[in-house]
Short mmCIF file of C-alpha atoms in Angstrom, two decimals:
data_model
loop_
_atom_site.label_atom_id
_atom_site.label_comp_id
_atom_site.label_asym_id
_atom_site.label_seq_id
_atom_site.Cartn_x
_atom_site.Cartn_y
_atom_site.Cartn_z
CA UNK A 1 -61.92 297.68 6.07
CA UNK A 2 -63.33 296.82 2.66
CA UNK A 3 -60.85 296.21 -0.15
CA UNK A 4 -61.50 296.75 -3.86
CA UNK A 5 -60.30 294.57 -6.74
CA UNK A 6 -57.48 297.05 -7.34
CA UNK A 7 -56.12 296.44 -3.87
CA UNK A 8 -56.63 300.18 -2.77
CA UNK A 9 -58.58 301.21 0.38
CA UNK A 10 -62.20 302.31 -0.02
CA UNK A 11 -62.72 306.05 -0.22
CA UNK A 12 -62.47 308.94 -2.70
CA UNK A 13 -58.85 309.30 -3.76
CA UNK A 14 -57.50 312.06 -6.03
CA UNK A 15 -58.16 311.64 -9.78
CA UNK A 16 -54.44 311.15 -10.58
CA UNK A 17 -53.98 308.45 -7.98
CA UNK A 18 -57.16 306.78 -9.17
CA UNK A 19 -55.85 306.67 -12.75
CA UNK A 20 -52.60 305.07 -11.62
CA UNK A 21 -54.49 302.51 -9.58
CA UNK A 22 -56.70 301.63 -12.55
CA UNK A 23 -53.63 301.15 -14.73
CA UNK A 24 -52.11 298.85 -12.14
CA UNK A 25 -55.37 296.95 -11.91
CA UNK A 26 -55.39 296.44 -15.68
CA UNK A 27 -51.87 295.04 -15.65
CA UNK A 28 -52.58 292.90 -12.60
CA UNK A 29 -55.52 291.25 -14.36
CA UNK A 30 -53.32 289.93 -17.20
CA UNK A 31 -52.59 286.15 -17.44
CA UNK A 32 -49.14 286.69 -15.87
CA UNK A 33 -50.76 286.91 -12.42
CA UNK A 34 -52.44 284.17 -10.46
CA UNK A 35 -55.57 286.05 -9.41
CA UNK A 36 -55.17 289.82 -9.29
CA UNK A 37 -54.66 289.97 -5.53
CA UNK A 38 -52.05 291.93 -3.62
CA UNK A 39 -49.43 289.17 -3.90
CA UNK A 40 -49.79 289.07 -7.69
CA UNK A 41 -49.37 292.84 -7.85
CA UNK A 42 -46.16 292.76 -5.83
CA UNK A 43 -44.51 290.24 -8.22
CA UNK A 44 -44.31 292.89 -10.89
CA UNK A 45 -42.27 295.35 -8.87
CA UNK A 46 -38.56 295.66 -9.80
CA UNK A 47 -37.48 294.22 -6.46
CA UNK A 48 -39.66 291.14 -6.89
CA UNK A 49 -38.55 290.67 -10.52
CA UNK A 50 -34.95 290.74 -9.35
CA UNK A 51 -35.69 288.20 -6.61
CA UNK A 52 -37.48 285.99 -9.12
CA UNK A 53 -34.51 286.06 -11.51
CA UNK A 54 -32.18 285.25 -8.64
CA UNK A 55 -34.33 282.28 -7.63
CA UNK A 56 -34.40 280.97 -11.21
CA UNK A 57 -30.63 281.23 -11.40
CA UNK A 58 -30.27 279.29 -8.15
CA UNK A 59 -32.64 276.63 -9.47
CA UNK A 60 -30.60 276.25 -12.67
CA UNK A 61 -27.45 275.77 -10.62
CA UNK A 62 -29.16 273.15 -8.49
CA UNK A 63 -30.35 271.31 -11.59
CA UNK A 64 -26.85 271.35 -13.09
CA UNK A 65 -25.50 269.98 -9.84
CA UNK A 66 -28.13 267.23 -9.92
CA UNK A 67 -26.76 265.91 -13.22
CA UNK A 68 -23.25 265.52 -11.81
CA UNK A 69 -24.17 264.04 -8.46
CA UNK A 70 -26.15 260.99 -7.38
CA UNK A 71 -29.98 261.10 -7.56
CA UNK A 72 -30.55 262.37 -3.97
CA UNK A 73 -29.42 265.82 -5.17
CA UNK A 74 -32.73 266.06 -7.06
CA UNK A 75 -34.59 266.36 -3.77
CA UNK A 76 -32.36 269.29 -2.77
CA UNK A 77 -33.07 271.03 -6.07
CA UNK A 78 -36.82 270.55 -5.59
CA UNK A 79 -36.62 272.01 -2.09
CA UNK A 80 -34.78 275.09 -3.36
CA UNK A 81 -37.30 275.51 -6.15
CA UNK A 82 -40.20 275.37 -3.65
CA UNK A 83 -38.66 278.01 -1.39
CA UNK A 84 -37.99 280.43 -4.22
CA UNK A 85 -41.62 280.53 -5.26
CA UNK A 86 -40.96 279.20 -8.75
CA UNK A 87 -44.28 278.18 -10.17
CA UNK A 88 -45.74 276.68 -13.27
CA UNK A 89 -43.73 274.66 -15.76
CA UNK A 90 -40.27 274.69 -14.11
CA UNK A 91 -41.51 273.20 -10.82
CA UNK A 92 -43.67 270.68 -12.63
CA UNK A 93 -40.75 269.44 -14.75
CA UNK A 94 -38.59 268.84 -11.68
CA UNK A 95 -41.31 266.88 -9.89
CA UNK A 96 -41.88 264.81 -13.02
CA UNK A 97 -38.18 263.98 -13.17
CA UNK A 98 -38.23 262.94 -9.54
CA UNK A 99 -41.21 260.66 -10.17
CA UNK A 100 -39.48 259.10 -13.17
CA UNK A 101 -36.42 258.35 -11.05
CA UNK A 102 -38.67 256.87 -8.40
CA UNK A 103 -39.95 254.37 -10.98
CA UNK A 104 -36.49 252.93 -11.66
CA UNK A 105 -36.10 249.17 -11.96
CA UNK A 106 -35.65 247.64 -8.51
CA UNK A 107 -32.08 246.49 -7.82
CA UNK A 108 -30.52 248.97 -10.28
CA UNK A 109 -29.05 252.38 -9.72
CA UNK A 110 -31.11 255.02 -11.56
CA UNK A 111 -29.50 256.46 -14.68
CA UNK A 112 -28.68 260.12 -15.19
CA UNK A 113 -29.45 261.52 -18.66
CA UNK A 114 -29.65 257.98 -20.05
CA UNK A 115 -26.22 257.01 -18.70
CA UNK A 116 -25.40 254.73 -15.80
CA UNK A 117 -23.46 256.29 -12.94
CA UNK A 118 -19.76 255.50 -12.90
CA UNK A 119 -19.74 253.17 -9.89
CA UNK A 120 -18.00 249.82 -9.51
CA UNK A 121 -20.24 246.82 -10.19
CA UNK A 122 -19.65 244.09 -7.62
CA UNK A 123 -19.98 240.67 -9.23
CA UNK A 124 -21.39 237.89 -7.13
CA UNK A 125 -18.87 235.26 -6.15
CA UNK A 126 -19.88 232.00 -7.89
CA UNK A 127 -18.74 230.08 -4.82
CA UNK A 128 -21.38 231.80 -2.68
CA UNK A 129 -24.04 229.41 -4.00
CA UNK A 130 -22.05 226.27 -3.12
CA UNK A 131 -23.19 224.39 0.01
CA UNK A 132 -20.81 224.68 2.93
CA UNK A 133 -20.09 220.95 2.93
CA UNK A 134 -18.42 221.40 -0.49
CA UNK A 135 -16.67 224.68 0.34
CA UNK A 136 -13.27 222.93 0.47
CA UNK A 137 -13.49 221.96 -3.22
CA UNK A 138 -11.44 224.31 -5.38
CA UNK A 139 -12.61 226.25 -8.42
CA UNK A 140 -10.70 227.99 -11.19
CA UNK A 141 -11.12 231.75 -11.40
CA UNK A 142 -9.88 234.40 -13.77
CA UNK A 143 -7.78 237.03 -12.02
CA UNK A 144 -7.22 240.43 -13.58
CA UNK A 145 -3.59 241.08 -14.36
CA UNK A 146 -3.79 244.33 -12.41
CA UNK A 147 -4.57 242.33 -9.26
CA UNK A 148 -1.58 240.01 -9.63
CA UNK A 149 1.55 240.34 -7.52
CA UNK A 150 3.99 242.91 -8.84
CA UNK A 151 6.74 240.28 -9.10
CA UNK A 152 4.76 237.90 -11.34
CA UNK A 153 6.48 237.53 -14.71
CA UNK A 154 4.46 238.41 -17.86
CA UNK A 155 4.97 234.89 -19.22
CA UNK A 156 3.49 233.44 -16.03
CA UNK A 157 0.59 235.90 -16.24
CA UNK A 158 -0.26 234.61 -19.70
CA UNK A 159 -0.10 230.97 -18.59
CA UNK A 160 -2.33 231.70 -15.60
CA UNK A 161 -4.98 233.30 -17.80
CA UNK A 162 -4.91 230.32 -20.15
CA UNK A 163 -5.35 227.93 -17.24
CA UNK A 164 -8.22 229.92 -15.75
CA UNK A 165 -10.11 229.90 -19.06
CA UNK A 166 -9.27 226.21 -19.69
CA UNK A 167 -7.37 227.01 -22.87
CA UNK A 168 -4.72 224.83 -21.18
CA UNK A 169 -6.75 221.96 -19.77
CA UNK A 170 -4.70 218.76 -19.82
CA UNK A 171 -2.40 218.30 -16.81
CA UNK A 172 0.69 217.64 -18.94
CA UNK A 173 -0.03 220.63 -21.19
CA UNK A 174 -0.29 222.84 -18.10
CA UNK A 175 2.94 221.37 -16.74
CA UNK A 176 4.90 222.01 -19.93
CA UNK A 177 3.59 225.57 -20.26
CA UNK A 178 4.49 226.27 -16.63
CA UNK A 179 8.05 224.99 -17.00
CA UNK A 180 8.60 227.01 -20.18
CA UNK A 181 7.34 230.12 -18.38
CA UNK A 182 9.69 229.41 -15.48
CA UNK A 183 12.57 229.30 -17.96
CA UNK A 184 11.80 232.89 -18.93
CA UNK A 185 11.64 233.84 -15.26
CA UNK A 186 15.09 232.34 -14.70
CA UNK A 187 16.55 234.02 -17.79
CA UNK A 188 15.40 237.46 -16.63
CA UNK A 189 16.44 236.95 -13.00
CA UNK A 190 19.27 238.97 -11.48
CA UNK A 191 20.48 238.27 -7.96
CA UNK A 192 20.32 241.41 -5.76
CA UNK A 193 23.52 242.59 -4.14
CA UNK A 194 24.24 240.89 -0.86
CA UNK A 195 22.15 237.80 -1.76
CA UNK A 196 22.72 234.47 -3.47
CA UNK A 197 20.52 232.69 -5.98
CA UNK A 198 20.12 229.64 -3.74
CA UNK A 199 18.74 231.78 -0.89
CA UNK A 200 16.84 234.50 -2.77
CA UNK A 201 15.33 232.92 -5.90
CA UNK A 202 12.76 230.53 -4.37
CA UNK A 203 11.12 232.69 -1.66
CA UNK A 204 11.23 236.02 -3.47
CA UNK A 205 10.88 235.09 -7.15
CA UNK A 206 9.60 231.56 -7.69
CA UNK A 207 6.97 231.46 -4.93
CA UNK A 208 5.01 234.51 -6.22
CA UNK A 209 4.76 232.81 -9.62
CA UNK A 210 3.47 229.60 -8.01
CA UNK A 211 0.95 231.45 -5.84
CA UNK A 212 -0.48 233.27 -8.85
CA UNK A 213 -0.88 230.08 -10.87
CA UNK A 214 -2.56 228.38 -7.91
CA UNK A 215 -5.04 231.25 -7.57
CA UNK A 216 -5.96 230.96 -11.25
CA UNK A 217 -6.52 227.20 -11.03
CA UNK A 218 -5.44 224.51 -8.55
CA UNK A 219 -2.14 222.93 -9.56
CA UNK A 220 -2.23 219.52 -11.17
CA UNK A 221 -0.33 216.68 -9.52
CA UNK A 222 2.31 216.77 -12.24
CA UNK A 223 2.89 220.49 -11.66
CA UNK A 224 3.32 219.93 -7.93
CA UNK A 225 5.88 217.17 -8.51
CA UNK A 226 7.83 219.21 -11.07
CA UNK A 227 7.96 222.29 -8.83
CA UNK A 228 9.21 220.14 -5.97
CA UNK A 229 12.02 218.83 -8.17
CA UNK A 230 12.89 222.35 -9.34
CA UNK A 231 13.10 223.68 -5.78
CA UNK A 232 15.31 220.80 -4.71
CA UNK A 233 17.60 221.57 -7.64
CA UNK A 234 17.91 225.20 -6.52
CA UNK A 235 18.70 224.12 -2.96
CA UNK A 236 21.63 222.06 -4.22
CA UNK A 237 23.53 225.18 -5.27
CA UNK A 238 26.25 226.39 -2.98
CA UNK A 239 25.98 229.93 -1.67
CA UNK A 240 29.12 230.83 -3.65
CA UNK A 241 27.89 229.38 -6.97
CA UNK A 242 28.12 232.05 -9.70
CA UNK A 243 24.76 233.32 -10.90
CA UNK A 244 25.36 232.53 -14.58
CA UNK A 245 26.40 228.99 -13.78
CA UNK A 246 23.38 228.40 -11.56
CA UNK A 247 20.96 229.82 -14.12
CA UNK A 248 22.45 227.72 -16.91
CA UNK A 249 22.13 224.63 -14.73
CA UNK A 250 18.46 225.34 -13.99
CA UNK A 251 17.62 225.93 -17.65
CA UNK A 252 19.31 222.68 -18.60
CA UNK A 253 17.45 220.85 -15.82
CA UNK A 254 14.09 222.07 -17.15
CA UNK A 255 14.94 221.06 -20.73
CA UNK A 256 15.98 217.56 -19.64
CA UNK A 257 12.91 217.24 -17.44
CA UNK A 258 10.53 218.12 -20.30
CA UNK A 259 12.34 215.79 -22.68
CA UNK A 260 12.45 212.76 -20.37
CA UNK A 261 9.32 213.04 -18.25
CA UNK A 262 6.96 214.37 -20.94
CA UNK A 263 8.16 213.87 -24.53
CA UNK A 264 9.92 210.50 -24.25
CA UNK A 265 7.38 209.20 -21.73
CA UNK A 266 4.60 209.90 -24.20
CA UNK A 267 6.41 208.02 -26.97
CA UNK A 268 7.18 204.97 -24.82
CA UNK A 269 3.67 204.71 -23.35
CA UNK A 270 1.92 204.99 -26.71
CA UNK A 271 4.29 202.42 -28.23
CA UNK A 272 3.73 199.87 -25.44
CA UNK A 273 -0.01 200.43 -25.25
CA UNK A 274 -0.40 200.03 -29.02
CA UNK A 275 0.74 196.41 -28.69
CA UNK A 276 -2.27 195.70 -26.45
CA UNK A 277 -4.70 196.44 -29.28
CA UNK A 278 -5.79 193.17 -30.88
CA UNK A 279 -6.09 192.62 -34.60
CA UNK A 280 -9.75 193.04 -35.64
CA UNK A 281 -10.55 193.99 -32.06
CA UNK A 282 -12.60 196.86 -30.69
CA UNK A 283 -11.04 199.40 -28.33
CA UNK A 284 -13.35 201.37 -26.05
CA UNK A 285 -12.31 204.69 -24.56
CA UNK A 286 -13.93 207.57 -22.72
CA UNK A 287 -13.68 211.21 -23.77
CA UNK A 288 -10.46 212.41 -25.34
CA UNK A 289 -7.07 211.86 -23.77
CA UNK A 290 -3.74 212.65 -25.37
CA UNK A 291 -2.07 209.30 -24.58
CA UNK A 292 -5.05 207.22 -25.74
CA UNK A 293 -5.27 209.14 -29.01
CA UNK A 294 -1.56 208.69 -29.76
CA UNK A 295 -1.78 204.99 -28.86
CA UNK A 296 -4.63 204.36 -31.30
CA UNK A 297 -2.95 206.30 -34.10
CA UNK A 298 0.33 204.41 -33.54
CA UNK A 299 -1.50 201.06 -33.70
CA UNK A 300 -3.04 202.16 -36.99
CA UNK A 301 0.38 203.20 -38.28
CA UNK A 302 1.68 199.73 -37.37
CA UNK A 303 -0.79 198.25 -39.84
CA UNK A 304 -3.37 196.86 -37.43
CA UNK A 305 -7.03 196.67 -38.40
CA UNK A 306 -9.42 197.43 -35.56
CA UNK A 307 -12.37 199.60 -34.52
CA UNK A 308 -12.82 202.14 -31.74
CA UNK A 309 -15.87 202.87 -29.56
CA UNK A 310 -15.84 206.40 -28.15
CA UNK A 311 -18.05 207.15 -25.13
CA UNK A 312 -18.24 210.91 -24.83
CA UNK A 313 -18.57 213.26 -21.89
CA UNK A 314 -21.84 215.15 -22.56
CA UNK A 315 -20.43 218.32 -20.97
CA UNK A 316 -16.94 218.41 -22.48
CA UNK A 317 -17.62 216.59 -25.78
CA UNK A 318 -13.95 215.97 -26.42
CA UNK A 319 -14.84 212.49 -27.67
CA UNK A 320 -16.52 214.00 -30.71
CA UNK A 321 -13.24 215.59 -31.78
CA UNK A 322 -11.43 212.30 -31.15
CA UNK A 323 -13.94 210.43 -33.32
CA UNK A 324 -13.39 212.89 -36.18
CA UNK A 325 -9.61 212.56 -35.90
CA UNK A 326 -9.75 208.75 -35.95
CA UNK A 327 -12.14 208.70 -38.88
CA UNK A 328 -9.79 210.91 -40.87
CA UNK A 329 -7.03 208.37 -40.13
CA UNK A 330 -9.15 205.60 -41.66
CA UNK A 331 -10.28 203.95 -38.43
CA UNK A 332 -13.83 202.65 -38.00
CA UNK A 333 -15.46 204.50 -35.11
CA UNK A 334 -18.57 203.89 -33.00
CA UNK A 335 -19.70 206.97 -31.11
CA UNK A 336 -21.97 207.46 -28.11
CA UNK A 337 -22.69 211.05 -26.99
CA UNK A 338 -23.12 210.06 -23.32
CA UNK A 339 -22.76 207.23 -20.83
CA UNK A 340 -26.15 205.83 -21.75
CA UNK A 341 -24.61 203.67 -24.48
CA UNK A 342 -21.67 202.28 -22.52
CA UNK A 343 -23.15 198.83 -21.87
CA UNK A 344 -24.14 198.32 -25.49
CA UNK A 345 -20.65 199.27 -26.69
CA UNK A 346 -18.97 197.06 -24.09
CA UNK A 347 -20.64 193.99 -25.60
CA UNK A 348 -18.33 194.17 -28.62
CA UNK A 349 -15.26 195.70 -26.90
CA UNK A 350 -12.09 193.62 -26.48
CA UNK A 351 -10.38 196.04 -24.05
CA UNK A 352 -10.73 199.51 -22.56
CA UNK A 353 -8.04 202.21 -22.63
CA UNK A 354 -8.45 205.10 -20.19
CA UNK A 355 -6.41 208.24 -19.69
CA UNK A 356 -5.88 209.65 -16.20
CA UNK A 357 -4.96 212.91 -14.52
CA UNK A 358 -3.13 211.24 -11.63
CA UNK A 359 -2.77 208.02 -9.63
CA UNK A 360 -2.71 208.06 -5.83
CA UNK A 361 -0.51 205.95 -3.60
CA UNK A 362 -3.33 203.43 -3.01
CA UNK A 363 -3.79 202.93 -6.77
CA UNK A 364 -6.95 205.03 -7.15
CA UNK A 365 -7.31 206.85 -10.47
CA UNK A 366 -7.98 210.59 -10.54
CA UNK A 367 -9.60 211.09 -13.95
CA UNK A 368 -12.31 213.13 -15.73
CA UNK A 369 -15.81 212.67 -14.32
CA UNK A 370 -17.40 209.58 -15.83
CA UNK A 371 -14.24 207.47 -15.95
CA UNK A 372 -15.28 205.52 -12.85
CA UNK A 373 -18.63 204.62 -14.45
CA UNK A 374 -16.91 203.24 -17.55
CA UNK A 375 -14.38 201.27 -15.47
CA UNK A 376 -17.05 199.73 -13.23
CA UNK A 377 -19.26 198.82 -16.19
CA UNK A 378 -16.29 197.24 -18.01
CA UNK A 379 -15.28 195.28 -14.93
CA UNK A 380 -18.83 193.96 -14.59
CA UNK A 381 -18.73 192.91 -18.25
CA UNK A 382 -15.35 191.16 -17.78
CA UNK A 383 -13.58 193.54 -20.18
CA UNK A 384 -9.95 194.38 -19.35
CA UNK A 385 -9.38 197.99 -18.32
CA UNK A 386 -5.90 199.50 -18.77
CA UNK A 387 -4.93 203.02 -17.65
CA UNK A 388 -2.24 205.11 -19.34
CA UNK A 389 -0.28 207.52 -17.15
CA UNK A 390 3.17 209.13 -16.89
CA UNK A 391 5.02 208.66 -13.62
CA UNK A 392 5.20 212.43 -13.16
CA UNK A 393 1.45 212.20 -12.42
CA UNK A 394 1.97 209.74 -9.55
CA UNK A 395 1.33 210.93 -6.00
CA UNK A 396 3.29 208.86 -3.51
CA UNK A 397 2.18 210.78 -0.40
CA UNK A 398 -1.62 210.86 -0.62
CA UNK A 399 -4.42 208.33 -0.96
CA UNK A 400 -7.99 208.83 -2.11
CA UNK A 401 -11.13 206.80 -1.53
CA UNK A 402 -13.79 209.24 -2.78
CA UNK A 403 -14.31 212.06 -5.27
CA UNK A 404 -14.72 214.86 -2.73
CA UNK A 405 -11.26 215.09 -1.17
CA UNK A 406 -9.31 216.16 -4.27
CA UNK A 407 -11.48 217.70 -6.95
CA UNK A 408 -12.49 220.87 -8.78
CA UNK A 409 -15.85 222.53 -9.42
CA UNK A 410 -16.60 223.41 -13.01
CA UNK A 411 -16.94 227.23 -13.02
CA UNK A 412 -19.06 227.11 -16.18
CA UNK A 413 -21.62 224.83 -14.54
CA UNK A 414 -22.05 226.23 -11.07
CA UNK A 415 -25.36 227.74 -9.94
CA UNK A 416 -27.59 227.91 -6.89
CA UNK A 417 -29.44 224.81 -8.10
CA UNK A 418 -26.51 222.54 -8.93
CA UNK A 419 -22.80 222.31 -9.70
CA UNK A 420 -20.57 219.80 -11.47
CA UNK A 421 -17.39 218.13 -10.24
CA UNK A 422 -14.74 217.85 -12.92
CA UNK A 423 -13.08 214.61 -11.74
CA UNK A 424 -13.98 211.33 -10.09
CA UNK A 425 -12.17 208.58 -8.23
CA UNK A 426 -11.81 205.07 -9.69
CA UNK A 427 -10.94 202.29 -7.26
CA UNK A 428 -7.91 200.19 -8.16
CA UNK A 429 -9.94 196.96 -8.14
CA UNK A 430 -11.61 198.03 -11.39
CA UNK A 431 -8.25 198.54 -13.16
CA UNK A 432 -6.35 195.57 -14.61
CA UNK A 433 -3.11 197.53 -14.83
CA UNK A 434 -1.29 200.78 -15.57
CA UNK A 435 1.09 201.40 -18.46
CA UNK A 436 3.91 203.85 -17.74
CA UNK A 437 7.22 204.68 -19.42
CA UNK A 438 8.96 201.84 -17.50
CA UNK A 439 7.13 198.83 -18.96
CA UNK A 440 8.17 197.09 -22.17
CA UNK A 441 6.07 195.18 -24.65
CA UNK A 442 2.68 194.10 -23.35
CA UNK A 443 3.72 194.30 -19.68
CA UNK A 444 1.86 196.57 -17.32
CA UNK A 445 1.98 197.05 -13.57
CA UNK A 446 -0.90 196.82 -11.09
CA UNK A 447 -2.33 200.15 -10.05
CA UNK A 448 -1.29 199.53 -6.45
CA UNK A 449 2.38 199.20 -7.44
CA UNK A 450 3.10 202.86 -8.16
CA UNK A 451 5.41 203.19 -5.16
CA UNK A 452 7.49 200.31 -6.49
CA UNK A 453 7.62 201.98 -9.90
CA UNK A 454 8.81 205.22 -8.37
CA UNK A 455 11.52 203.47 -6.38
CA UNK A 456 12.56 201.70 -9.58
CA UNK A 457 12.96 205.03 -11.32
CA UNK A 458 15.01 206.50 -8.50
CA UNK A 459 17.20 203.37 -8.30
CA UNK A 460 17.41 201.51 -11.66
CA UNK A 461 19.22 198.60 -9.98
CA UNK A 462 15.94 197.49 -8.35
CA UNK A 463 14.66 194.44 -10.22
#
């Protein structure tokens, strides 16, 4: 059957029906239709207009849902729009948005309305790039306070954050800050009913503090020794010892420990080491160490005239600050920014003073990376090398023959290409002697004699 442009069957209809059909044909040929066919005519009926409005409303809901949800919801909205017969601009805008999301930067989650979705960003563990053969070497890390154990004291939390960011870097500075924080822990401690301080304090209160500090940064040797002494002091209390008496005893023990093993030891070592500096001599040192700095300033205060050669660590650059301090004190200073100038400076040096982090039972020095190079170069040039160290930094139980057994990885210089060790190991044969708080005058003990020095401290009657 033939069909006219109006969509009516061929034939001779009544004049009234023909007029209505012509009117419909005129409306159907307007730009609102897609071609004037039967489907275009049906869109203008009330039922189809209602269906079209309903479809548009559903599409708007789907689009609003797309903004709140993750990007895959956009595909659902497009599917709904296609089924509802929405044409023209609305469908085109949705497909354009989908294409724009498809062009997102690889490796990133696409943004919604210019904002990133609120999802947790997983940071890559810096240790993942370290070769497995070095996986045993520790590294400092900053732990969020919300992830710490609920029993960790706020004072200990603050100390841990300072250690992790290297605001507290020196081993003795970390030790003193730790002991002062433990004093606050003891002051706020209350023994639960049915328990005693000697049985409850260490496992339930002190150990969580120690574990948190160790997670932030590996404990220094001095911290390990001090904590061992503190635990032994707690174990001495009888189960019936009153809480106030036990707490007062612990606080007094910490005060005496800081005074004798840190403050007085520093004074005695700097005084004895200052006598080793020759008049009109040249002292060579590496980096910046607290004991070496106090020794040089004390020698200057004693009226000696001498010069100082500072070989700096190119990564830490603490020697630059030491050089400025010594210059302000009126001391002549020679400065080298790295180890490249060590041999030239050793030609005029009369002795070498080195600071250490710890000394092992076999006399090996655990010191900042680069110390071993200076000691070996000085030994080859026949220049006397003297190490300064408190006995609290002695380790009587362990020995070390390399730099890989006990060390730390610098978290600021760790990548897939390389990483830096913070300490090195200096063999005792390159060290002429060690000055501690037990020597007097210009005397100093061999590096291998630390066990004898420790026994002498425990029993002063030993000659």
